[in-house]
Coordinates of C-alpha atoms in Angstrom, one line a residue:
Chain A
X1 CA 4.1 8.2 -36.4
X2 CA 3.5 6.3 -33.3
X3 CA 5.9 5.9 -30.4
X4 CA 5.8 2.2 -29.5
X5 CA 4.5 1.5 -26.1
X6 CA 6.5 -0.8 -23.9
X7 CA 4.9 -4.2 -24.0
X8 CA 3.7 -5.4 -20.6
X9 CA 4.2 -9.0 -19.8
X10 CA 1.7 -10.6 -17.6
X11 CA 2.8 -13.1 -15.1
X12 CA 0.6 -15.6 -13.5
X13 CA 1.0 -16.3 -9.9
X14 CA 0.9 -20.0 -9.3
X15 CA -2.0 -20.7 -7.0
X16 CA -4.2 -23.8 -7.1
X17 CA -7.4 -23.7 -9.0
X18 CA -9.5 -24.1 -5.8
X19 CA -7.8 -21.2 -4.1
X20 CA -8.2 -18.9 -7.1
X21 CA -11.9 -19.1 -6.9
X22 CA -11.9 -18.2 -3.2
X23 CA -9.8 -15.1 -4.1
X24 CA -11.9 -14.1 -7.0
X25 CA -15.2 -14.4 -5.1
X26 CA -15.4 -11.0 -3.3
X27 CA -14.2 -9.2 -6.4
X28 CA -16.5 -11.1 -8.6
X29 CA -19.4 -10.4 -6.3
X30 CA -18.6 -6.7 -6.4
X31 CA -18.5 -6.8 -10.3
X32 CA -21.9 -8.4 -10.4
X33 CA -23.6 -6.4 -7.7
X34 CA -22.1 -2.9 -8.0
X35 CA -21.0 -2.7 -11.6
X36 CA -23.2 -4.8 -13.8
X37 CA -26.4 -4.7 -11.7
X38 CA -26.7 -0.9 -11.3
X39 CA -26.1 -0.2 -15.0
X40 CA -28.7 -2.8 -15.9
X41 CA -31.1 -1.4 -13.3
X42 CA -30.9 2.1 -14.6
X43 CA -31.7 0.9 -18.1
X44 CA -34.5 -1.2 -16.7
X45 CA -35.9 1.6 -14.6
X46 CA -36.0 3.9 -17.7
X47 CA -38.8 1.8 -19.1
X48 CA -41.2 2.5 -16.2
X49 CA -43.5 5.4 -15.7
X50 CA -44.7 6.9 -12.4
X51 CA -47.4 4.3 -12.2
X52 CA -44.9 1.4 -12.4
X53 CA -46.1 0.5 -15.9
X54 CA -43.7 -0.8 -18.6
X55 CA -43.7 1.9 -21.2
X56 CA -41.5 3.7 -23.8
X57 CA -43.1 7.0 -22.9
X58 CA -40.1 8.3 -21.0
X59 CA -38.0 8.1 -24.2
X60 CA -40.9 9.5 -26.2
X61 CA -41.3 12.5 -23.8
X62 CA -37.5 13.0 -23.9
X63 CA -37.2 13.1 -27.7
X64 CA -40.4 15.1 -28.2
X65 CA -39.9 17.7 -25.6
X66 CA -38.1 20.9 -26.6
X67 CA -37.2 21.5 -22.9
X68 CA -35.3 18.2 -22.5
X69 CA -33.6 18.5 -25.8
X70 CA -32.6 22.1 -25.2
X71 CA -31.4 21.2 -21.7
X72 CA -29.2 18.4 -23.2
X73 CA -27.8 20.7 -25.8
X74 CA -27.1 23.4 -23.2
X75 CA -25.4 20.9 -20.9
X76 CA -23.2 19.7 -23.7
X77 CA -22.4 23.3 -24.7
X78 CA -21.4 24.3 -21.2
X79 CA -19.3 21.1 -20.8
X80 CA -17.7 22.0 -24.1
X81 CA -16.9 25.6 -23.0
X82 CA -15.6 24.3 -19.6
X83 CA -13.4 21.8 -21.4
X84 CA -12.2 24.4 -23.9
X85 CA -11.2 26.9 -21.2
X86 CA -9.6 24.3 -19.1
X87 CA -7.6 23.1 -22.0
X88 CA -6.5 26.6 -23.0
X89 CA -5.3 27.3 -19.5
X90 CA -3.8 23.9 -18.8
X91 CA -1.7 23.2 -21.9
X92 CA 0.7 26.1 -21.4
X93 CA 0.8 25.4 -17.7
X94 CA 1.7 21.7 -18.2
X95 CA 4.2 22.8 -20.9
X96 CA 6.0 25.4 -18.7
X97 CA 6.0 23.2 -15.6
X98 CA 7.6 20.5 -17.7
X99 CA 10.5 22.8 -18.4
X100 CA 11.1 23.7 -14.8
X101 CA 13.9 22.4 -12.6
X102 CA 11.9 21.1 -9.7
X103 CA 9.0 20.0 -11.8
X104 CA 7.9 17.1 -9.5
X105 CA 7.4 19.7 -6.8
X106 CA 5.4 22.0 -8.9
X107 CA 3.3 19.1 -10.2
X108 CA 2.6 18.2 -6.6
X109 CA 1.4 21.8 -6.1
X110 CA -1.0 21.3 -9.0
X111 CA -2.3 18.1 -7.5
X112 CA -2.7 19.4 -4.0
X113 CA -5.9 21.5 -4.6
X114 CA -7.6 18.3 -5.9
X115 CA -7.3 16.8 -2.4
X116 CA -9.4 19.6 -1.0
X117 CA -13.1 18.9 -0.8
X118 CA -14.9 20.2 -3.9
X119 CA -17.7 21.6 -1.9
X120 CA -15.3 23.7 0.1
X121 CA -13.9 25.2 -3.1
X122 CA -17.4 26.0 -4.4
X123 CA -18.2 27.5 -1.0
X124 CA -15.1 29.8 -1.3
X125 CA -16.4 31.2 -4.5
X126 CA -19.8 32.0 -2.9
X127 CA -17.8 34.3 -0.7
X128 CA -15.5 35.7 -3.5
X129 CA -18.4 36.3 -5.9
X130 CA -20.9 37.7 -3.4
X131 CA -22.3 41.2 -3.5
X132 CA -19.6 42.8 -1.4
X133 CA -17.1 40.1 -2.1
X134 CA -13.5 40.1 -3.3
X135 CA -14.4 40.1 -7.0
X136 CA -16.7 43.0 -6.6
X137 CA -14.3 45.0 -4.5
X138 CA -11.8 44.6 -7.3
X139 CA -14.3 45.7 -9.9
X140 CA -15.1 48.8 -7.8
X141 CA -11.4 49.4 -7.4
X142 CA -10.7 49.5 -11.2
X143 CA -13.8 51.6 -11.7
X144 CA -16.3 49.2 -13.2
X145 CA -18.5 49.1 -10.2
X146 CA -20.1 46.1 -8.5
X147 CA -21.8 43.6 -10.7
X148 CA -24.1 40.6 -10.1
X149 CA -21.5 37.8 -10.4
X150 CA -22.8 34.9 -8.3
X151 CA -25.7 33.0 -9.9
X152 CA -24.7 33.8 -13.4
X153 CA -23.7 31.4 -16.2
X154 CA -20.3 32.9 -16.4
X155 CA -19.6 32.3 -12.7
X156 CA -20.7 28.7 -13.2
X157 CA -18.3 28.2 -16.1
X158 CA -15.5 30.0 -14.1
X159 CA -15.8 27.8 -11.0
X160 CA -16.2 24.6 -13.0
X161 CA -13.1 25.4 -15.0
X162 CA -11.2 26.2 -11.8
X163 CA -12.1 22.8 -10.3
X164 CA -11.2 20.9 -13.5
X165 CA -7.8 22.5 -14.3
X166 CA -5.6 20.0 -12.4
X167 CA -7.3 17.1 -14.1
X168 CA -6.4 18.5 -17.5
X169 CA -2.8 19.5 -16.5
X170 CA -1.9 16.0 -15.3
X171 CA -2.5 13.9 -18.5
X172 CA -1.0 16.7 -20.7
X173 CA 2.1 16.7 -18.4
X174 CA 2.4 13.0 -18.6
X175 CA 2.2 13.1 -22.4
X176 CA 5.0 15.7 -22.4
X177 CA 7.0 13.6 -20.1
X178 CA 6.6 10.6 -22.5
X179 CA 7.7 12.7 -25.4
X180 CA 11.2 11.7 -26.5
X181 CA 13.4 14.8 -26.5
X182 CA 15.3 13.4 -29.5
X183 CA 12.3 14.3 -31.7
X184 CA 12.5 17.9 -30.7
X185 CA 16.3 18.1 -31.2
X186 CA 15.9 16.4 -34.6
X187 CA 13.2 18.9 -35.6
X188 CA 15.4 21.9 -34.5
X189 CA 18.5 20.4 -36.3
X190 CA 16.5 20.1 -39.5
X191 CA 15.8 23.8 -39.3
X192 CA 12.3 24.1 -37.9
X193 CA 11.5 27.2 -35.9
X194 CA 10.2 26.9 -32.3
X195 CA 6.7 27.4 -33.5
X196 CA 7.1 24.8 -36.3
X197 CA 8.5 22.3 -33.8
X198 CA 5.6 22.9 -31.5
X199 CA 3.0 22.8 -34.3
X200 CA 4.3 19.7 -36.1
X201 CA 6.1 17.7 -33.4
X202 CA 5.2 18.5 -29.9
X203 CA 1.5 19.1 -30.3
X204 CA 0.7 16.0 -32.3
X205 CA 2.7 13.8 -30.0
X206 CA 1.0 15.2 -26.9
X207 CA -2.5 14.8 -28.4
X208 CA -3.2 11.5 -26.5
X209 CA -2.7 13.6 -23.3
X210 CA -5.1 16.2 -24.4
X211 CA -7.6 13.5 -25.3
X212 CA -7.3 11.9 -21.9
X213 CA -7.7 15.3 -20.4
X214 CA -10.8 16.0 -22.4
X215 CA -12.2 12.7 -21.3
X216 CA -11.5 13.5 -17.7
X217 CA -13.1 16.9 -17.8
X218 CA -16.0 16.7 -20.3
X219 CA -17.8 13.8 -18.8
X220 CA -17.9 15.2 -15.2
X221 CA -18.8 18.6 -16.5
X222 CA -22.0 17.1 -18.1
X223 CA -23.0 15.8 -14.7
X224 CA -22.0 18.5 -12.2
X225 CA -25.0 19.3 -10.1
X226 CA -24.0 21.0 -6.9
X227 CA -22.2 23.8 -8.8
X228 CA -25.3 24.6 -10.8
X229 CA -27.2 25.1 -7.5
X230 CA -24.5 26.8 -5.4
X231 CA -22.9 28.9 -8.0
X232 CA -25.1 28.9 -11.1
X233 CA -28.3 29.7 -9.0
X234 CA -30.3 27.0 -10.9
X235 CA -30.0 29.0 -14.1
X236 CA -27.9 26.4 -15.7
X237 CA -29.5 22.9 -15.8
X238 CA -27.0 20.2 -16.7
X239 CA -27.9 16.5 -17.3
X240 CA -26.6 15.9 -13.8
X241 CA -29.0 18.5 -12.3
X242 CA -31.9 17.0 -14.2
X243 CA -31.2 13.5 -13.0
X244 CA -30.8 14.7 -9.4
X245 CA -34.1 16.6 -9.6
X246 CA -36.0 13.6 -11.0
X247 CA -34.6 11.2 -8.5
X248 CA -34.6 13.3 -5.3
X249 CA -37.2 16.0 -5.8
X250 CA -40.0 15.0 -8.2
X251 CA -39.4 11.3 -7.5
X252 CA -39.9 10.4 -11.2
X253 CA -37.2 7.7 -11.3
X254 CA -38.3 6.5 -14.7
X255 CA -37.6 9.8 -16.4
X256 CA -34.5 10.3 -14.3
X257 CA -33.2 7.0 -15.5
X258 CA -34.0 7.9 -19.1
X259 CA -31.8 11.0 -18.8
X260 CA -29.3 8.8 -17.1
X261 CA -29.2 6.5 -20.1
X262 CA -28.7 9.6 -22.3
X263 CA -25.8 10.6 -20.1
X264 CA -24.3 7.1 -20.3
X265 CA -24.6 7.2 -24.1
X266 CA -23.0 10.6 -24.2
X267 CA -20.2 9.2 -22.0
X268 CA -19.6 6.3 -24.4
X269 CA -19.6 8.7 -27.4
X270 CA -17.0 10.9 -25.7
X271 CA -14.9 7.9 -24.8
X272 CA -15.0 6.6 -28.4
X273 CA -14.1 10.0 -29.8
X274 CA -11.2 10.4 -27.5
X275 CA -9.8 6.9 -28.2
X276 CA -8.8 4.1 -25.9
X277 CA -6.5 6.1 -23.6
X278 CA -5.1 4.4 -20.7
X279 CA -6.2 6.1 -17.5
X280 CA -3.4 8.1 -16.2
X281 CA -3.0 10.2 -13.1
X282 CA -6.4 9.2 -11.9
X283 CA -9.7 10.4 -13.2
X284 CA -11.5 13.0 -11.2
X285 CA -14.9 12.3 -9.9
Chain B
X1 CA 12.2 37.2 -22.5
X2 CA 10.3 34.0 -23.3
X3 CA 11.5 32.6 -20.0
X4 CA 10.1 35.5 -18.1
X5 CA 6.8 35.2 -19.9
X6 CA 6.5 31.5 -18.9
X7 CA 7.3 32.3 -15.3
X8 CA 4.7 35.1 -15.2
X9 CA 2.1 32.8 -16.7
X10 CA 2.9 30.0 -14.1
X11 CA 2.7 32.5 -11.3
X12 CA -0.7 33.6 -12.5
X13 CA -2.0 30.1 -12.7
X14 CA -0.8 29.2 -9.3
X15 CA -2.3 32.3 -7.8
X16 CA -5.6 31.3 -9.4
X17 CA -5.3 27.8 -8.1
X18 CA -4.5 28.8 -4.5
X19 CA -6.2 32.1 -4.0
X20 CA -9.7 30.7 -3.2
X21 CA -8.2 28.1 -0.8
X22 CA -6.1 30.7 1.1
X23 CA -9.1 33.2 1.0
X24 CA -11.3 30.5 2.6
X25 CA -8.8 29.8 5.4
X26 CA -7.9 33.4 6.2
X27 CA -11.5 34.3 6.8
X28 CA -11.8 31.6 9.3
X29 CA -9.9 34.0 11.6
X30 CA -12.0 37.0 10.9
X31 CA -14.2 38.5 13.6
X32 CA -17.0 39.3 11.1
X33 CA -19.8 37.0 10.0
X34 CA -19.2 37.2 6.3
X35 CA -16.4 36.7 3.8
X36 CA -16.3 40.4 2.8
X37 CA -14.0 42.5 5.0
X38 CA -11.5 41.2 7.4
X39 CA -12.4 42.3 10.9
X40 CA -9.4 41.4 13.0
X41 CA -8.1 38.1 14.3
X42 CA -10.1 35.6 16.3
X43 CA -10.2 32.0 17.2
X44 CA -13.9 32.2 17.8
X45 CA -15.0 30.3 14.7
X46 CA -12.7 27.4 15.6
X47 CA -14.2 27.4 19.1
X48 CA -17.7 27.3 17.6
X49 CA -16.6 24.4 15.4
X50 CA -15.1 22.4 18.2
X51 CA -18.2 22.9 20.4
X52 CA -20.6 22.0 17.6
X53 CA -21.5 18.5 18.6
X54 CA -23.6 17.8 15.5
X55 CA -20.6 18.8 13.3
X56 CA -18.2 16.7 15.4
X57 CA -20.5 13.7 15.1
X58 CA -20.6 14.2 11.3
X59 CA -16.8 14.4 11.2
X60 CA -16.5 11.2 13.2
X61 CA -19.0 9.5 10.8
X62 CA -17.1 10.7 7.8
X63 CA -13.8 9.4 9.1
X64 CA -15.3 6.1 10.1
X65 CA -16.9 5.6 6.7
X66 CA -13.6 6.6 5.0
X67 CA -11.4 4.3 7.1
X68 CA -13.8 1.3 7.0
X69 CA -14.6 1.6 3.3
X70 CA -10.9 2.1 2.4
X71 CA -9.9 -0.9 4.4
X72 CA -12.5 -3.2 2.9
X73 CA -12.0 -1.8 -0.6
X74 CA -8.2 -2.4 -0.3
X75 CA -8.8 -6.0 0.7
X76 CA -11.3 -6.8 -2.1
X77 CA -9.3 -4.7 -4.6
X78 CA -6.1 -6.5 -3.9
X79 CA -7.7 -9.9 -4.2
X80 CA -9.3 -8.6 -7.4
X81 CA -5.9 -7.5 -8.8
X82 CA -4.4 -10.9 -7.9
X83 CA -7.2 -12.7 -9.7
X84 CA -6.9 -10.4 -12.7
X85 CA -3.2 -11.2 -12.9
X86 CA -3.9 -14.9 -12.6
X87 CA -6.2 -15.0 -15.7
X88 CA -4.5 -16.7 -18.6
X89 CA -6.7 -15.7 -21.4
X90 CA -6.3 -12.3 -22.8
X91 CA -10.0 -11.8 -23.6
X92 CA -11.0 -12.6 -20.0
X93 CA -8.4 -10.2 -18.6
X94 CA -9.3 -7.3 -20.9
X95 CA -13.0 -7.7 -20.2
X96 CA -12.3 -7.8 -16.4
X97 CA -10.2 -4.6 -16.8
X98 CA -13.0 -2.9 -18.8
X99 CA -15.6 -3.8 -16.2
X100 CA -13.2 -2.7 -13.5
X101 CA -13.0 0.8 -15.1
X102 CA -16.7 1.3 -15.5
X103 CA -17.1 3.0 -12.1
X104 CA -13.9 5.0 -12.7
X105 CA -15.3 6.8 -15.7
X106 CA -19.0 6.8 -14.8
X107 CA -20.3 10.2 -13.8
X108 CA -21.1 10.5 -10.0
X109 CA -24.8 11.1 -10.6
X110 CA -25.1 7.8 -12.6
X111 CA -23.4 5.9 -9.8
X112 CA -25.5 7.6 -7.1
X113 CA -28.8 7.1 -9.0
X114 CA -28.2 3.5 -10.0
X115 CA -27.1 2.6 -6.4
X116 CA -30.2 4.3 -5.1
X117 CA -32.4 2.1 -7.4
X118 CA -30.3 -1.0 -6.4
X119 CA -30.7 -0.4 -2.6
X120 CA -34.4 0.5 -2.9
X121 CA -35.1 -2.7 -4.9
X122 CA -33.3 -4.8 -2.3
X123 CA -35.3 -2.9 0.4
X124 CA -32.1 -1.9 2.2
X125 CA -32.9 1.1 4.4
X126 CA -30.8 4.2 3.4
X127 CA -28.2 5.3 6.0
X128 CA -24.8 4.3 7.3
X129 CA -24.9 0.9 5.7
X130 CA -25.8 2.1 2.2
X131 CA -23.2 4.9 2.3
X132 CA -20.5 2.5 3.4
X133 CA -21.4 -0.1 0.7
X134 CA -21.4 2.6 -2.0
X135 CA -18.1 4.0 -0.9
X136 CA -16.5 0.5 -0.9
X137 CA -18.0 0.0 -4.3
X138 CA -16.5 3.1 -6.0
X139 CA -13.2 2.7 -4.2
X140 CA -12.4 -0.9 -5.4
X141 CA -11.4 0.0 -9.0
X142 CA -8.8 2.5 -7.9
X143 CA -7.2 0.0 -5.5
X144 CA -7.1 -2.5 -8.4
X145 CA -5.4 0.0 -10.7
X146 CA -2.9 0.9 -8.0
X147 CA -2.0 -2.8 -7.2
X148 CA -1.9 -4.1 -10.8
X149 CA 1.3 -2.4 -11.9
X150 CA 3.2 -3.7 -8.9
X151 CA 2.0 -7.2 -9.7
X152 CA 3.1 -6.9 -13.3
X153 CA 6.6 -5.7 -12.2
X154 CA 7.1 -8.9 -10.1
X155 CA 9.4 -11.3 -11.8
X156 CA 8.5 -14.9 -12.2
X157 CA 11.9 -16.0 -11.1
X158 CA 11.1 -14.7 -7.6
X159 CA 8.1 -16.9 -7.4
X160 CA 9.9 -19.9 -8.9
X161 CA 12.7 -19.5 -6.4
X162 CA 10.3 -19.4 -3.6
X163 CA 8.5 -22.5 -4.9
X164 CA 11.7 -24.4 -5.5
X165 CA 12.7 -23.7 -1.9
X166 CA 9.5 -25.4 -0.9
X167 CA 7.1 -22.5 -0.1
X168 CA 3.4 -23.4 0.0
X169 CA 0.8 -21.3 -1.8
X170 CA 0.0 -19.5 1.4
X171 CA 3.7 -18.8 2.2
X172 CA 4.2 -17.6 -1.4
X173 CA 1.4 -15.1 -0.9
X174 CA 2.2 -13.9 2.5
X175 CA 6.0 -13.9 2.3
X176 CA 6.7 -13.0 -1.3
X177 CA 3.7 -11.5 -3.2
X178 CA 2.2 -9.3 -0.5
X179 CA 5.4 -7.7 0.7
X180 CA 6.4 -7.0 -2.9
X181 CA 3.1 -5.3 -3.9
X182 CA 2.7 -3.5 -0.5
X183 CA 3.5 0.0 -1.9
X184 CA 0.7 -0.5 -4.4
X185 CA -1.6 -1.7 -1.7
X186 CA -0.8 1.4 0.5
X187 CA -1.2 3.7 -2.4
X188 CA -4.5 2.2 -3.2
X189 CA -5.6 2.5 0.4
X190 CA -4.7 6.2 0.4
X191 CA -6.4 6.9 -2.9
X192 CA -9.5 5.1 -1.6
X193 CA -9.4 7.2 1.6
X194 CA -9.3 10.4 -0.4
X195 CA -12.0 9.3 -2.8
X196 CA -14.2 8.6 0.2
X197 CA -13.5 11.9 1.9
X198 CA -14.0 13.8 -1.3
X199 CA -17.2 12.2 -2.4
X200 CA -20.4 14.3 -2.5
X201 CA -22.7 13.2 -5.3
X202 CA -22.9 9.5 -4.6
X203 CA -23.3 10.0 -0.9
X204 CA -26.0 12.6 -1.5
X205 CA -28.1 10.0 -3.4
X206 CA -27.8 7.1 -1.0
X207 CA -27.6 8.8 2.4
X208 CA -31.3 9.1 3.2
X209 CA -32.5 11.4 6.0
X210 CA -30.9 10.5 9.2
X211 CA -27.2 10.1 8.2
X212 CA -24.9 12.8 6.9
X213 CA -21.3 13.1 5.9
X214 CA -19.1 16.3 5.8
X215 CA -19.6 16.9 2.1
X216 CA -23.4 16.6 2.4
X217 CA -23.4 18.8 5.5
X218 CA -21.3 21.5 3.9
X219 CA -23.6 21.4 0.9
X220 CA -26.7 22.0 3.0
X221 CA -25.0 24.7 5.1
X222 CA -23.6 26.5 2.0
X223 CA -27.0 26.6 0.5
X224 CA -28.1 28.7 3.5
X225 CA -25.3 31.2 2.9
X226 CA -22.0 32.1 4.5
X227 CA -21.1 30.6 7.9
X228 CA -17.5 31.2 9.0
X229 CA -17.7 27.9 10.9
X230 CA -17.3 26.2 7.5
X231 CA -14.2 28.3 6.9
X232 CA -12.8 27.0 10.2
X233 CA -13.7 23.5 9.1
X234 CA -11.9 24.0 5.8
X235 CA -8.7 25.0 7.7
X236 CA -8.8 21.7 9.6
X237 CA -9.6 19.7 6.5
X238 CA -6.8 21.3 4.6
X239 CA -4.3 20.4 7.3
X240 CA -5.7 16.8 7.2
X241 CA -5.3 16.7 3.4
X242 CA -1.7 17.9 3.7
X243 CA -1.0 15.0 6.1
X244 CA -2.6 12.5 3.7
X245 CA -0.6 13.9 0.7
X246 CA 2.6 13.7 2.7
X247 CA 1.8 10.1 3.7
X248 CA 0.9 9.2 0.1
X249 CA 4.1 10.7 -1.3
X250 CA 6.2 9.2 1.4
X251 CA 5.0 5.8 0.4
X252 CA 5.5 6.5 -3.3
X253 CA 9.0 7.7 -2.7
X254 CA 9.8 4.5 -0.6
X255 CA 8.6 2.5 -3.6
X256 CA 10.8 4.4 -6.0
X257 CA 13.8 4.1 -3.8
X258 CA 13.3 0.3 -3.5
X259 CA 12.9 0.0 -7.3
X260 CA 16.1 2.1 -7.8
X261 CA 18.0 -0.1 -5.4
X262 CA 16.8 -3.2 -7.2
X263 CA 18.0 -1.8 -10.5
X264 CA 21.4 -1.0 -9.0
X265 CA 21.7 -4.5 -7.8
X266 CA 20.7 -6.1 -11.1
X267 CA 22.8 -3.9 -13.3

């Protein structure tokens, strides 16, 4: 069952042909120079080796090296875990917020942390997870004793989840908001229990929101690179970290671009899997 | 019972969301040097921050980049939205919209790396100019997405009426279209501003050696360990974000109110 979307009508603003071109020019230039050209360049660059020779070697190296393949699998696995945890925390949150009286206000409180610089949030966790930090004080207090928390895989996943939560809550909330309450009433009238109503009515109808959230969380999680350094202590290497390393440290742009192309392909796959969702509530970056 | 469970859960989530931010700002007032034990109140870290000329210069750079890039992106994005609305063929419009969204969904590292290749090929020296160009580039699509819905809401009768009354194309644009879509333009401007202030990865790639923005500076300082001056900075930035959010929502509310009024009139 699909809820029909309101059809948008497009109106054309009557401007003369000549003028239209003048208006389109800056935007068209941007499209050509900063959208089409860079994507083309990264694909082009991936066919060059360090000696500026045209070659397929980068791809050969990538697909024959256990290190690269393992790194890619690891990166996808971590992104999956981050998306999963984010989803598990966000769905009930969005659901409960939607039932509140002043939901717009609470939603605003969810959005507010996203306006704070991501580096500052990561930096806060360096303090919280440090040797004598808040987390370890708590662990000592409950009798577990201090642990090494910073620079572990778990801390990386925790902080990444923390940062992504609002971007998952928003699309799910929007989906809940789009849900026609008549469906829920009908389901209850026909004798379904709360759980059955949720399982067979609410959840399937909010699936587009979940998909949009997955899209908004999974792709950035593949490419996080400052968190792997600041929080993960370079133990976790994501595709993003690998690209940054190849471009800015080892200066092997060809290989970096090759991994970039892999990331672009991964992105397209994720977008195809999660369907053609309209972007809602702004995608995080 | 169920209600209490939901409330408890929400309280937990909100504590999780806000604890790190509050933690960060509280320690800006601690007399110690680390974020471990609170050692009594002091303004010292704020004094250090406001006498740190390097940091102040970077703050100025960041704000300059944000304002300039947001202004230019708003201009180009609005023109883009206007030309997208003007397209008559569906295929053209859909492909324009798809291209528009490429930078919205691309991971930051891809944008950063591809812009780096682009600037290097054109032999543009890395620094202020490249950072500005990159920020304009990734802000344009969000402006377009903010302006488009307003343009779609505009009724043709409004335009017909203006034309019947003898408005020229220019008058139509400046007196009818632009005022109507202005909430969208402002929303786009604010979003562009926050995108710019928030960006780290793209800037990190195209900034070169001499030029730095706040995000990049925080990154390099955070790698060296805890420095409570950053905490003080986070306090200032949090206040600034609050002001931006307030501004953004005020504009949104104004838009809503106007729409509601319109509905009351027409019904």
